[in-house]
Coordinates of C-alpha atoms and ligand atoms in Angstrom, one line a residue:
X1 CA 70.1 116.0 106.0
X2 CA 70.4 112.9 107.7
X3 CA 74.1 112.3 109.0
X4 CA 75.6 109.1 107.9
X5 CA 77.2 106.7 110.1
X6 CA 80.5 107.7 109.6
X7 CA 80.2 111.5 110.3
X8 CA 77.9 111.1 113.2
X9 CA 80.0 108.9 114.6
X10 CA 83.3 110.8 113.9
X11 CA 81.7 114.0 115.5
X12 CA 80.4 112.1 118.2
X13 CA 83.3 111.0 119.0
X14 CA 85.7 114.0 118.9
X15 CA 83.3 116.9 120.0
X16 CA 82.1 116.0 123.8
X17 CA 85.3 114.7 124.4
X18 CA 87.6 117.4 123.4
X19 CA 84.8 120.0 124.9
X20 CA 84.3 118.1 128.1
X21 CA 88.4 118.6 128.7
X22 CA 91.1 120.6 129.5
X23 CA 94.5 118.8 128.0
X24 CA 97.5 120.1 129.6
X25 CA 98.8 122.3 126.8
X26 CA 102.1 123.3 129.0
X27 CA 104.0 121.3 126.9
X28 CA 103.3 122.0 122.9
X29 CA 105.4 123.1 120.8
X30 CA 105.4 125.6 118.1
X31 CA 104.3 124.8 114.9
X32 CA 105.8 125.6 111.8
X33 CA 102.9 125.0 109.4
X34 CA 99.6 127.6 109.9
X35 CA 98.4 125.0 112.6
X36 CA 96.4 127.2 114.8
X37 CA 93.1 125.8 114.2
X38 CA 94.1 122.1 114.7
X39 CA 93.1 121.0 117.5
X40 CA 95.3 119.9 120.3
X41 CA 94.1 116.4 119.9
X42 CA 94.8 115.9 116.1
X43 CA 98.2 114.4 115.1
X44 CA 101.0 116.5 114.8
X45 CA 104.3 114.9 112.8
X46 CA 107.9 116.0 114.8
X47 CA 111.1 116.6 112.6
X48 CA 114.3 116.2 115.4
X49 CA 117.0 118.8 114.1
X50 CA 119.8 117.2 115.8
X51 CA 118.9 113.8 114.3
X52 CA 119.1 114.6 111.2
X53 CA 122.4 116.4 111.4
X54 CA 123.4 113.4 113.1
X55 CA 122.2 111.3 110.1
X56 CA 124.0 113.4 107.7
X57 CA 127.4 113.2 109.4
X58 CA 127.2 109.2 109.9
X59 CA 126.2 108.9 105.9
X60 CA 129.7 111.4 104.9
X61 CA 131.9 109.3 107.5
X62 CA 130.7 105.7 105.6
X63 CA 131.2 107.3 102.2
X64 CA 134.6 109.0 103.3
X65 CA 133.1 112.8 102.9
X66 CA 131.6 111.9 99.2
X67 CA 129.0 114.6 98.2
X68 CA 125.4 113.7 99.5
X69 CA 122.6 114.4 96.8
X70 CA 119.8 114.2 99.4
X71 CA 116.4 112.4 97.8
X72 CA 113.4 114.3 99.5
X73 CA 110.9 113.3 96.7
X74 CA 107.3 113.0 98.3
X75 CA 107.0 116.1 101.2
X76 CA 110.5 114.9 102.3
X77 CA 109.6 111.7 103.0
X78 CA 106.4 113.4 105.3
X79 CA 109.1 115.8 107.1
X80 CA 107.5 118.5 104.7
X81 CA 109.5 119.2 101.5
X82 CA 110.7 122.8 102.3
X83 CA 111.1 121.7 105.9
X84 CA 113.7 119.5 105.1
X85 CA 115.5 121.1 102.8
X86 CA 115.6 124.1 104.7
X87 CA 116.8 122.1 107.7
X88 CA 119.6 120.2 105.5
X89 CA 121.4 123.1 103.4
X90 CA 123.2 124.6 105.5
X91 CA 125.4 121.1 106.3
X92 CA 127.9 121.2 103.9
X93 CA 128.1 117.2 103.4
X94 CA 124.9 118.1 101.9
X95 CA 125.5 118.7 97.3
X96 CA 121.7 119.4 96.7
X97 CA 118.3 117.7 96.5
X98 CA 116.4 115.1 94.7
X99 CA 112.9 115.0 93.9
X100 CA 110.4 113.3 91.6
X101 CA 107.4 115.9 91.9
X102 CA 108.2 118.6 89.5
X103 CA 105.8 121.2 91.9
X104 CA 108.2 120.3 94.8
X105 CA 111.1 121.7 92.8
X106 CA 109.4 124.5 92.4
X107 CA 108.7 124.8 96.3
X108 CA 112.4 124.4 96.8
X109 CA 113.3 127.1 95.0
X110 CA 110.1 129.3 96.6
X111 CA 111.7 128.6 99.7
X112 CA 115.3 129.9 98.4
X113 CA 117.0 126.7 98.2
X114 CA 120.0 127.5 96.6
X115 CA 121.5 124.0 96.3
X116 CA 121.2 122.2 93.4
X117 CA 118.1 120.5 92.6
X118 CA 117.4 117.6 90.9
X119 CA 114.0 116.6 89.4
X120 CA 113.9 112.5 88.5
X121 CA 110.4 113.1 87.7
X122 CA 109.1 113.8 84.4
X123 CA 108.2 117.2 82.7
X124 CA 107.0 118.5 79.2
X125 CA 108.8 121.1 77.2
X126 CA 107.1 124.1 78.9
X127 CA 107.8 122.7 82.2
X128 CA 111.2 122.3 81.4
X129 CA 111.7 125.4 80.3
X130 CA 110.3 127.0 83.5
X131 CA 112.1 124.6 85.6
X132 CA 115.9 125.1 84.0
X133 CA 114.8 129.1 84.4
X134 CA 115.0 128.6 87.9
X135 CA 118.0 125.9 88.1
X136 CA 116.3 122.5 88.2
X137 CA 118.1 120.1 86.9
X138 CA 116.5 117.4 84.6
X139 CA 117.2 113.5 84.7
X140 CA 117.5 112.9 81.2
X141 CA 117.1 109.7 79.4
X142 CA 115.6 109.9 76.0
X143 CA 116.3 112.0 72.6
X144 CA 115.9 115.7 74.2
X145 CA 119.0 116.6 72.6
X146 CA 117.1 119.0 70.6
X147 CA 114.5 120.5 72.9
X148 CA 117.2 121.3 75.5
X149 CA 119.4 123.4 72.7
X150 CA 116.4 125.2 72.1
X151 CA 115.9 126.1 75.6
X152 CA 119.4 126.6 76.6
X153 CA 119.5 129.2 73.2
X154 CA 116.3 130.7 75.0
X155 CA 117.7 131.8 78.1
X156 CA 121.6 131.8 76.8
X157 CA 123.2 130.1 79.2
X158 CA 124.3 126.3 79.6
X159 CA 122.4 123.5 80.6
X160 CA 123.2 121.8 83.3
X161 CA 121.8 117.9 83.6
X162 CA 121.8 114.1 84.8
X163 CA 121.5 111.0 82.7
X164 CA 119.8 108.0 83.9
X165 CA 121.2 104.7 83.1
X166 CA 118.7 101.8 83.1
X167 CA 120.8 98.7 84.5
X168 CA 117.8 96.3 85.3
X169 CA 115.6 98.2 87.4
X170 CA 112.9 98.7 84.3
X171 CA 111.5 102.0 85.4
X172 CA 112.9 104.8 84.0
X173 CA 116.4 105.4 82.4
X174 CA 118.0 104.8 78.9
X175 CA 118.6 101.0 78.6
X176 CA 122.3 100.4 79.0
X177 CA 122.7 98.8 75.8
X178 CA 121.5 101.8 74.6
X179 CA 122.9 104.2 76.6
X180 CA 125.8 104.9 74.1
X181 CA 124.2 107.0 71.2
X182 CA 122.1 109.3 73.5
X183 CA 124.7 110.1 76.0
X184 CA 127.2 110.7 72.5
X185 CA 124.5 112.8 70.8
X186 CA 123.8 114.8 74.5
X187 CA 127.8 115.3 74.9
X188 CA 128.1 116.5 71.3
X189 CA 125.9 119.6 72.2
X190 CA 127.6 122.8 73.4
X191 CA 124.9 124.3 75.3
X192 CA 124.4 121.0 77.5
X193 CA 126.3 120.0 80.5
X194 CA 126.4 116.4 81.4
X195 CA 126.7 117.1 85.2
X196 CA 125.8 113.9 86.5
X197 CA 125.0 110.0 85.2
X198 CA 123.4 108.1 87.0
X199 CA 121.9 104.7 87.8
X200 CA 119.2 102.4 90.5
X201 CA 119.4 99.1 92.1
X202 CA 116.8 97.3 92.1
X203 CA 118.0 96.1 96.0
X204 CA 118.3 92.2 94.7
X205 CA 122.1 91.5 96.2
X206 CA 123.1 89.2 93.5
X207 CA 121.1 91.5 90.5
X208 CA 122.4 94.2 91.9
X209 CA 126.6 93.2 91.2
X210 CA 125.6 92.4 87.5
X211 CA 123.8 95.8 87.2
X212 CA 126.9 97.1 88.6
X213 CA 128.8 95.5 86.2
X214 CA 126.9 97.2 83.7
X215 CA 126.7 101.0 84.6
X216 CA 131.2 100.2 85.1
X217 CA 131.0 99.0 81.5
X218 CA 128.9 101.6 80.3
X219 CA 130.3 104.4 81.7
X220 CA 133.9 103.1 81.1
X221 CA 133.5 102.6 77.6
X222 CA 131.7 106.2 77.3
X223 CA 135.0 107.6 78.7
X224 CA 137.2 106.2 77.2
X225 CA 135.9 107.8 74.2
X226 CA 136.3 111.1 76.0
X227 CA 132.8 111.9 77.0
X228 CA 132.8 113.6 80.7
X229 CA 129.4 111.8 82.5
X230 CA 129.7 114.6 85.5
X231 CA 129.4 113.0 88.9
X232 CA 128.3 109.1 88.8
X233 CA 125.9 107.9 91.4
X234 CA 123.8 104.7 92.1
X235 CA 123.5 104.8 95.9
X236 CA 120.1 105.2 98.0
X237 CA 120.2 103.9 101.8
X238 CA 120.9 100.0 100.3
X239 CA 123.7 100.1 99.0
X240 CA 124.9 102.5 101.5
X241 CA 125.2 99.3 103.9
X242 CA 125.7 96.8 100.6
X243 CA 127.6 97.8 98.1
X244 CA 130.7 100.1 99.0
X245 CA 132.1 99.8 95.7
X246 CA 129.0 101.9 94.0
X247 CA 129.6 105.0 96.4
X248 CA 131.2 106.4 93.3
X249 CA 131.7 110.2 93.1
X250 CA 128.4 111.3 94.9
X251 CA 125.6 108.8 96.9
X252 CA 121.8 109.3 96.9
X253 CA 120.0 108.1 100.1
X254 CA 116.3 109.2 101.4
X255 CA 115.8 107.3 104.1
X256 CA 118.9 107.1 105.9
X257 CA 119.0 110.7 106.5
X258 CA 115.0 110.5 107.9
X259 CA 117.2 108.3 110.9
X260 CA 115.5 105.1 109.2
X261 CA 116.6 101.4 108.5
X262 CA 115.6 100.8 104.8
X263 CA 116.0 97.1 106.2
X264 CA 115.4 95.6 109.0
X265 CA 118.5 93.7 109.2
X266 CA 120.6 96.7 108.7
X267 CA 120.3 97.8 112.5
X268 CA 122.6 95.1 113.8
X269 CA 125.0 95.4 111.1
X270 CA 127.3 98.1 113.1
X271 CA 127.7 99.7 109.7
X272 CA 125.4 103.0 110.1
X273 CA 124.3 104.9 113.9
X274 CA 120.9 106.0 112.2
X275 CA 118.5 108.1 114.7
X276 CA 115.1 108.8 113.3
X277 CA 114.1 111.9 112.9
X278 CA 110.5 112.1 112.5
X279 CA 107.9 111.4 114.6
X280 CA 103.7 111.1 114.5
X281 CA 102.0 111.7 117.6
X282 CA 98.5 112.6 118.7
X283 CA 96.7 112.8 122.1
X284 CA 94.2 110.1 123.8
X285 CA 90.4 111.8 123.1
X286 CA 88.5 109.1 124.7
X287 CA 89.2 106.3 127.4
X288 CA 86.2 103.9 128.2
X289 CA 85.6 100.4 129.6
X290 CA 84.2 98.2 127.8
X291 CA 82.3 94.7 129.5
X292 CA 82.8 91.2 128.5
X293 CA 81.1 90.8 125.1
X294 CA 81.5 94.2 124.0
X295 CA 82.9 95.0 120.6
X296 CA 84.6 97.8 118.9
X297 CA 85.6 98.7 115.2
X298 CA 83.6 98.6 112.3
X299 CA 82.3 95.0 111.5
X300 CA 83.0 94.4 115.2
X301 CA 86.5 93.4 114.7
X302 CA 86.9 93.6 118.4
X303 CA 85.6 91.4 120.9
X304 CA 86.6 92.3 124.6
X305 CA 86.9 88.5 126.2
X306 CA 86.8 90.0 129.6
X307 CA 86.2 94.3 130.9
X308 CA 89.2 95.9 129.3
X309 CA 90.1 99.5 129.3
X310 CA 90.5 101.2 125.8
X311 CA 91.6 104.5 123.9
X312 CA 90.6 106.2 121.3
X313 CA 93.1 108.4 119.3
X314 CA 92.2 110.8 116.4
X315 CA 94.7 108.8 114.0
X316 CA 93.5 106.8 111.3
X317 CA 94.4 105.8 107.7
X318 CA 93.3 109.3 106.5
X319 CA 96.5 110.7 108.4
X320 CA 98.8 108.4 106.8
X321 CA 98.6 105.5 109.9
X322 CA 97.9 102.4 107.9
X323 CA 95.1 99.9 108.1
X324 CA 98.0 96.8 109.1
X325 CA 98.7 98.6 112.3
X326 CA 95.5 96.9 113.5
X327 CA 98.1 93.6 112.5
X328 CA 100.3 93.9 115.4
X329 CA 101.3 97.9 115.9
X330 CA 101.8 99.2 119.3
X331 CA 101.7 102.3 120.7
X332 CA 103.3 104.2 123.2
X333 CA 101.4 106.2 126.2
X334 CA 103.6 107.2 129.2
X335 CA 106.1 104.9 128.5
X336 CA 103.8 101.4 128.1
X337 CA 103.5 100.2 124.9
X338 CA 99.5 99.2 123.8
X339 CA 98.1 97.0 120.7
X340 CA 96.2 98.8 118.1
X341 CA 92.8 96.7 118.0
X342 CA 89.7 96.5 115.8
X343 CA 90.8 98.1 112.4
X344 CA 92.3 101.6 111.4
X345 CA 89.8 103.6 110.6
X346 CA 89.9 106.7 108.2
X347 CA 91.0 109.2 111.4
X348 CA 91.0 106.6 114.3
X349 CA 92.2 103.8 116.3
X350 CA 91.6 102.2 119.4
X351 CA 94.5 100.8 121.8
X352 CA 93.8 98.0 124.2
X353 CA 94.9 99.9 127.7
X354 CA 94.1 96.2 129.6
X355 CA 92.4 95.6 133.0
X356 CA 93.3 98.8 134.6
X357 CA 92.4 102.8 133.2
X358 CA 96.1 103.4 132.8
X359 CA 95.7 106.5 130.2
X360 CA 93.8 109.7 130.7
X361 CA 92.2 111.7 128.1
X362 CA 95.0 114.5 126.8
X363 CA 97.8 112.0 127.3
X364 CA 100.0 112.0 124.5
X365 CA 100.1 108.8 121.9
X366 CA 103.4 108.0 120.3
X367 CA 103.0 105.9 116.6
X368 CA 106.3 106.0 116.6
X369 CA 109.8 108.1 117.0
X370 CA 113.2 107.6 118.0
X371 CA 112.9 105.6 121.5
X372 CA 113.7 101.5 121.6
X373 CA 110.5 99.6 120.5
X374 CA 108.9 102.6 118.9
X375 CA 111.3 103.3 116.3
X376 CA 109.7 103.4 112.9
X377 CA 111.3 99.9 112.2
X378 CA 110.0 98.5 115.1
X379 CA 106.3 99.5 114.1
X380 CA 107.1 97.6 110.6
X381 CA 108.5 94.6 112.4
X382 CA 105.5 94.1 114.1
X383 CA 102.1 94.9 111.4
X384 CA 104.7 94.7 108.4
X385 CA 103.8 98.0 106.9
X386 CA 106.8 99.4 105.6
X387 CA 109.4 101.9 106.8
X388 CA 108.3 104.1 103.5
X389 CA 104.8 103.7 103.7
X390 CA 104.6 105.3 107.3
X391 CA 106.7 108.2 107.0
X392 CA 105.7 109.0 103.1
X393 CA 101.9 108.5 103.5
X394 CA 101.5 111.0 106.5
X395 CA 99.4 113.5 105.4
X396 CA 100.5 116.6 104.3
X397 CA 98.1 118.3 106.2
X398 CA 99.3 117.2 109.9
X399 CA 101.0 120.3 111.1
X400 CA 105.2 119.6 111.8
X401 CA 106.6 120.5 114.8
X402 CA 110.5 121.3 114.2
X403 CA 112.2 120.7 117.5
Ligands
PLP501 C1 116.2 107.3 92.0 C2 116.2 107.2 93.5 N1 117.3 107.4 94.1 C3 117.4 107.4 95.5 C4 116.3 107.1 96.2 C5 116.4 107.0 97.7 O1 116.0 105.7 98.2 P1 116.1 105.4 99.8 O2 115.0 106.2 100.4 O3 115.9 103.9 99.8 O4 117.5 105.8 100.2 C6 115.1 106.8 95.6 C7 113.9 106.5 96.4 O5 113.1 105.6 96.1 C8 115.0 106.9 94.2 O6 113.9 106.7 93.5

């Protein structure tokens, strides 16, 4: 069969190279994923342990020690679901977990996470009845009433769930002006437990005081009529710098435990020391000169103006690096930072080293990590990806490195 551009030039590109080398392998770390066969070269993501912790502890001092309900919907932000979980229960500012994925629940609970879980995601009757079997909690916000009695009569014993409030974000959640009948006809049953209620900004600073305004009312007015809502809770990372007055009983960030400024603004602000805690890496497979004239990337979206010195790295768009990195991003190789070039392709890019063969083949790439001008915020600043696209889109696949 005739090899199509693409793969001949993918496996031109990685097999002499990586064959015609030795990379200095004194250095690697163990993996925690079955990452044997990857090669040395391909991208690994590192998870910093101490970062996190770190994380953790500045998020309980600015919410003066209120429980943290950590969200590690999609693979933990790319830390790896069970990874992270498994990493953040034994710190005792952290309640339990939050995801949206009703398969990563499950995980949790195959990797013996005994902290509560919460699933914001949806689920049909069957999946609700595995999931409450094995202590997921649902987020509740239309009629279930009956289906839960009937599964709380199946397995005779209470339960346990959250209600989502919809205050103006649109997406999921009882409207507020409607919150009042469910939430009465959910408190009436016995065999429920109203454990939580909860609500989302949508991250607008003036929207977000009038849907304040309207999860008080709502909640207020649902109290005063006796009904026990559990722990309230409406803060992700935004409002953890915004809006002290919706820490209520319990926040909800994702991304401030990763180490990462949801906003870019945030970092001067004095209000949070956030150190990130993931990192994507890879090692240099091919350095070459290229002459005056000569062009790289598909559709030749490189022209060299004069003999420049370029990398390849086995990192592409495939991996989770997007294709705006070739906007701006810059990456780090013993200590210098280089532009990404050309485009992103599926599982490369190409750095502009300059005049002089600075980098070696084996040298590890940084796409970004904790150090100034690499940080995951700085990457954004400069292509305008964003913070959640890179860490959320890396691909499950990369092995993680736990250091
Ligand atoms: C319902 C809900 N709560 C909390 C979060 C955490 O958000 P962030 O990562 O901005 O802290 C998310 C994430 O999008 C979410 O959907």
């Amino acid at each position: 069969m005739k090899p199509s551009r693409r793969s001949f030039l993918q496996t031109g590109l990685a097999l002499p190279t990586v064959l015609g080398s030795v990379p200095d392998l004194a250095g690697a770390q163990p993996v925690t994923s079955p990452a044997m066969k990857d090669s040395s070269f391909d991208p690994w993501v590192e998870i910093h342990r101490e970062n996190l912790r770190h994380n953790v502890q500045e998020i309980s001092r600015r919410v003066s020690g209120r429980p943290i309900l950590a969200v590690i919907k999609n693979n933990g932000y790319g830390t790896g679901v069970e990874n992270i979980a498994q990493l953040l229960e034994p710190q005792s500012e952290i309640f339990g977990f939050a995801v949206v994925k009703l398969h990563e629940a499950h995980t949790l609970r195959d990797a013996g996470i005994r902290k509560p879980v919460l699933l914001l995601g949806p689920f049909d009757e069957q999946n609700l009845s595995d999931a409450v079997a094995r202590d997921i909690m649902p987020m509740v916000y239309s009629p279930l009433g009956p289906a839960l009695d009937k599964i709380a009569a199946q397995t005779q014993k209470p339960l346990p769930l959250h209600i989502c409030i919809d205050t103006g974000i649109g997406r999921v959640g009882v409207p507020y002006h409607q919150a009042a009948p469910l939430v009465r006809d959910l408190a009436a049953r016995k065999s429920l437990q109203i454990r939580g209620t909860m609500m989302t900004f949508t991250e607008d600073p003036d929207f977000d005081k009038e849907q304040l305004h309207r999860f008080n009312e709502t909640c207020a007015s649902l109290e005063s009529s006796g009904i026990a809502l559990g722990k309230k809770h409406a803060a992700s990372s935004f409002p953890l710098f915004q809006h002290p007055d919706a820490f209520f009983d319990m926040v909800r960030p994702g991304m401030a435990i990763y180490g990462i400024y949801s906003e870019n603004e945030f970092r001067q602000m004095g209000i949070l020391d956030l150190r990130p805690a993931i990192s994507l890496k890879a090692r240099v497979i091919y350095v070459k000169k290229l002459r005056k004239g000569d062009s790289a990337g598909y559709n030749r979206a490189y022209m060299a103006k004069d003999d420049v010195w370029v990398a390849t790295i086995p990192v592409g768009h495939a991996d989770g690096w997007p294709r705006v990195a070739a906007k701006g991003a810059k990456v780090r190789i013993n200590g210098d930072l280089y532009p990404v070039i050309a485009s992103v392709s599926a599982s490369h890019c190409i750095l502009e080293i300059g005049s002089e063969e600075k980098v070696k083949i084996g040298d590890t790439a940084t796409f970004f990590d904790g150090e100034p001008g690499s940080r995951p915020e700085d990457v954004s600043e400069s292509c305008g990806a964003s913070v959640y696209d890179l860490t959320m889109h890396l691909s499950p696949l990369l092995p993680r490195r736990i250091l």
